[in-house]
Coordinates of C-alpha atoms in Angstrom, one line a residue:
M1326 CA 102.7 105.6 70.8
T1327 CA 102.8 109.3 70.5
A1328 CA 104.9 111.6 72.7
Q1329 CA 101.7 113.0 74.3
Q1330 CA 100.6 109.5 75.3
Q1331 CA 104.0 108.7 76.7
E1332 CA 103.9 111.9 78.7
E1333 CA 100.5 111.0 80.0
I1334 CA 101.7 107.5 81.1
A1335 CA 104.8 109.1 82.8
R1336 CA 102.5 111.5 84.7
K1337 CA 100.3 108.6 85.8
V1338 CA 103.3 106.6 86.9
Q1339 CA 104.6 109.6 88.8
E1340 CA 101.2 109.9 90.6
R1341 CA 101.3 106.2 91.5
L1342 CA 104.8 106.5 92.8
L1343 CA 103.8 109.4 95.1
L1344 CA 100.9 107.4 96.3
L1345 CA 103.2 104.5 97.1
Q1346 CA 105.4 106.8 99.1
Q1347 CA 102.4 108.1 101.1
I1348 CA 101.3 104.5 101.8
Q1349 CA 104.9 103.6 102.9
S1350 CA 104.9 106.6 105.3
E1351 CA 101.5 105.6 106.7
S1352 CA 102.7 102.0 107.2
E1353 CA 105.8 103.1 109.0
A1354 CA 103.8 105.3 111.3
I1355 CA 101.4 102.5 112.1
Q1356 CA 104.3 100.1 112.7
R1357 CA 105.8 102.5 115.2
R1358 CA 102.5 102.8 117.0
I1359 CA 102.2 99.0 117.2
I1360 CA 105.7 98.9 118.8
E1361 CA 104.7 101.5 121.3
L1362 CA 101.6 99.6 122.2
E1363 CA 103.5 96.4 122.6
V1364 CA 105.9 98.1 125.0
V1365 CA 102.9 99.3 127.0
Q1366 CA 101.5 95.7 127.0
S1367 CA 104.8 94.4 128.2
E1368 CA 104.9 97.0 131.0
L1369 CA 101.3 96.0 132.0
D1370 CA 102.4 92.3 132.1
R1371 CA 105.2 93.1 134.5
T1372 CA 102.9 95.2 136.7
I1373 CA 100.2 92.4 136.7
E1374 CA 102.9 90.0 137.7
S1375 CA 104.0 92.2 140.6
L1376 CA 100.5 92.7 141.8
E1377 CA 99.9 89.0 141.7
Y1378 CA 102.9 88.7 144.0
F1379 CA 101.6 91.3 146.3
D1380 CA 98.2 89.5 146.4
S1381 CA 99.9 86.3 147.5
L1382 CA 101.5 88.0 150.5
D1383 CA 100.2 88.7 154.0
G1384 CA 100.9 91.8 156.0
S1385 CA 103.6 94.4 155.3
V1386 CA 106.3 93.9 152.7
E1387 CA 109.7 95.5 152.1
A1388 CA 110.1 96.5 148.5
L1389 CA 112.2 98.6 146.1
M1390 CA 110.7 101.7 144.7
N1391 CA 112.0 103.2 141.5
L1392 CA 112.7 106.9 142.0
G1393 CA 113.7 107.4 138.4
G1394 CA 117.1 107.8 136.8
G1395 CA 118.2 104.4 137.9
V1396 CA 117.8 105.2 141.6
F1397 CA 115.8 102.9 143.9
A1398 CA 114.7 103.2 147.6
Y1399 CA 113.8 100.5 150.1
V1400 CA 110.2 101.1 151.3
D1401 CA 107.9 99.3 153.6
V1402 CA 104.5 98.6 152.1
K1403 CA 102.2 98.5 155.1
D1404 CA 99.1 97.4 153.2
S1405 CA 99.9 95.1 150.3
K1406 CA 96.2 94.4 149.6
K1407 CA 95.3 97.9 148.4
M1408 CA 96.8 99.8 145.6
L1409 CA 96.4 103.3 144.0
V1410 CA 95.4 102.9 140.4
D1411 CA 95.3 105.5 137.6
I1412 CA 92.0 104.8 135.9
G1413 CA 92.5 107.5 133.2
A1414 CA 92.3 111.3 132.8
G1415 CA 94.6 111.6 135.8
V1416 CA 92.1 110.1 138.2
I1417 CA 93.6 107.8 140.8
V1418 CA 91.5 105.5 143.0
E1419 CA 92.3 103.0 145.7
K1420 CA 91.5 99.4 144.7
E1421 CA 91.9 96.0 146.1
V1422 CA 94.9 94.2 144.4
K1423 CA 92.5 91.8 142.6
D1424 CA 90.5 94.7 141.3
A1425 CA 93.7 96.5 140.2
I1426 CA 94.8 93.4 138.3
E1427 CA 91.4 93.2 136.6
T1428 CA 91.7 96.9 135.6
L1429 CA 95.1 96.3 134.1
K1430 CA 93.9 93.2 132.3
K1431 CA 91.1 95.2 130.7
K1432 CA 93.6 97.9 129.7
K1433 CA 95.8 95.2 128.2
E1434 CA 92.8 93.8 126.3
K1435 CA 92.0 97.2 124.8
I1436 CA 95.6 97.6 123.7
Q1437 CA 95.5 94.2 122.1
Q1438 CA 92.4 95.1 120.2
S1439 CA 94.1 98.3 119.0
V1440 CA 97.2 96.3 117.9
L1441 CA 94.9 94.0 115.9
K1442 CA 93.1 96.9 114.2
F1443 CA 96.5 98.5 113.3
E1444 CA 97.7 95.2 111.9
Q1445 CA 94.5 94.9 109.7
I1446 CA 95.2 98.5 108.5
L1447 CA 98.7 97.5 107.7
Q1448 CA 97.5 94.5 105.6
Q1449 CA 95.1 96.8 103.7
L1450 CA 97.9 99.2 103.0
A1451 CA 100.1 96.4 101.8
A1452 CA 97.4 95.1 99.5
Q1453 CA 96.8 98.7 98.2
A1454 CA 100.6 99.1 97.6
E1455 CA 100.7 95.8 95.7
R1456 CA 97.8 96.9 93.4
I1457 CA 99.5 100.2 92.7
Q1458 CA 102.8 98.4 92.0
A1459 CA 101.0 96.2 89.5
E1460 CA 99.4 99.2 87.9
I1461 CA 102.9 100.8 87.5
A1462 CA 104.3 97.6 86.1
E1463 CA 101.4 97.4 83.6
M1464 CA 101.8 101.1 82.5
T1465 CA 105.6 100.8 82.1
K1466 CA 105.2 97.6 80.1
E1467 CA 103.0 99.4 77.6
R1468 CA 105.7 102.0 76.9

């Protein structure tokens, strides 16, 4: 093998290594996004659970309200059958508890679909990385 051929192989290997690094960066970003979505899902689960509790009650309820920074206040919820729900784009509407639960379940479903799509993309990236690693192994074996 000539020096020129070896240089060409080294250049191709370097290109593949850069591509592998790019795939790794993309994979890490997708994994972070999946974790963020799973946190949101968990939050929705807790909210749905709380709303189901409110739905089971009659009349007013005393509850704790999170003011932020680890500070809570006792509040009287006069109407535990209606909630204010953010439906997106900063729009808040009043809904019956059952409707609020359904809205959150739909949000959760959309998030789950996004997680599945991201997981599929991760699998594709992993397969692509394996192919590139095999190419690199083949090229370096020829040296």
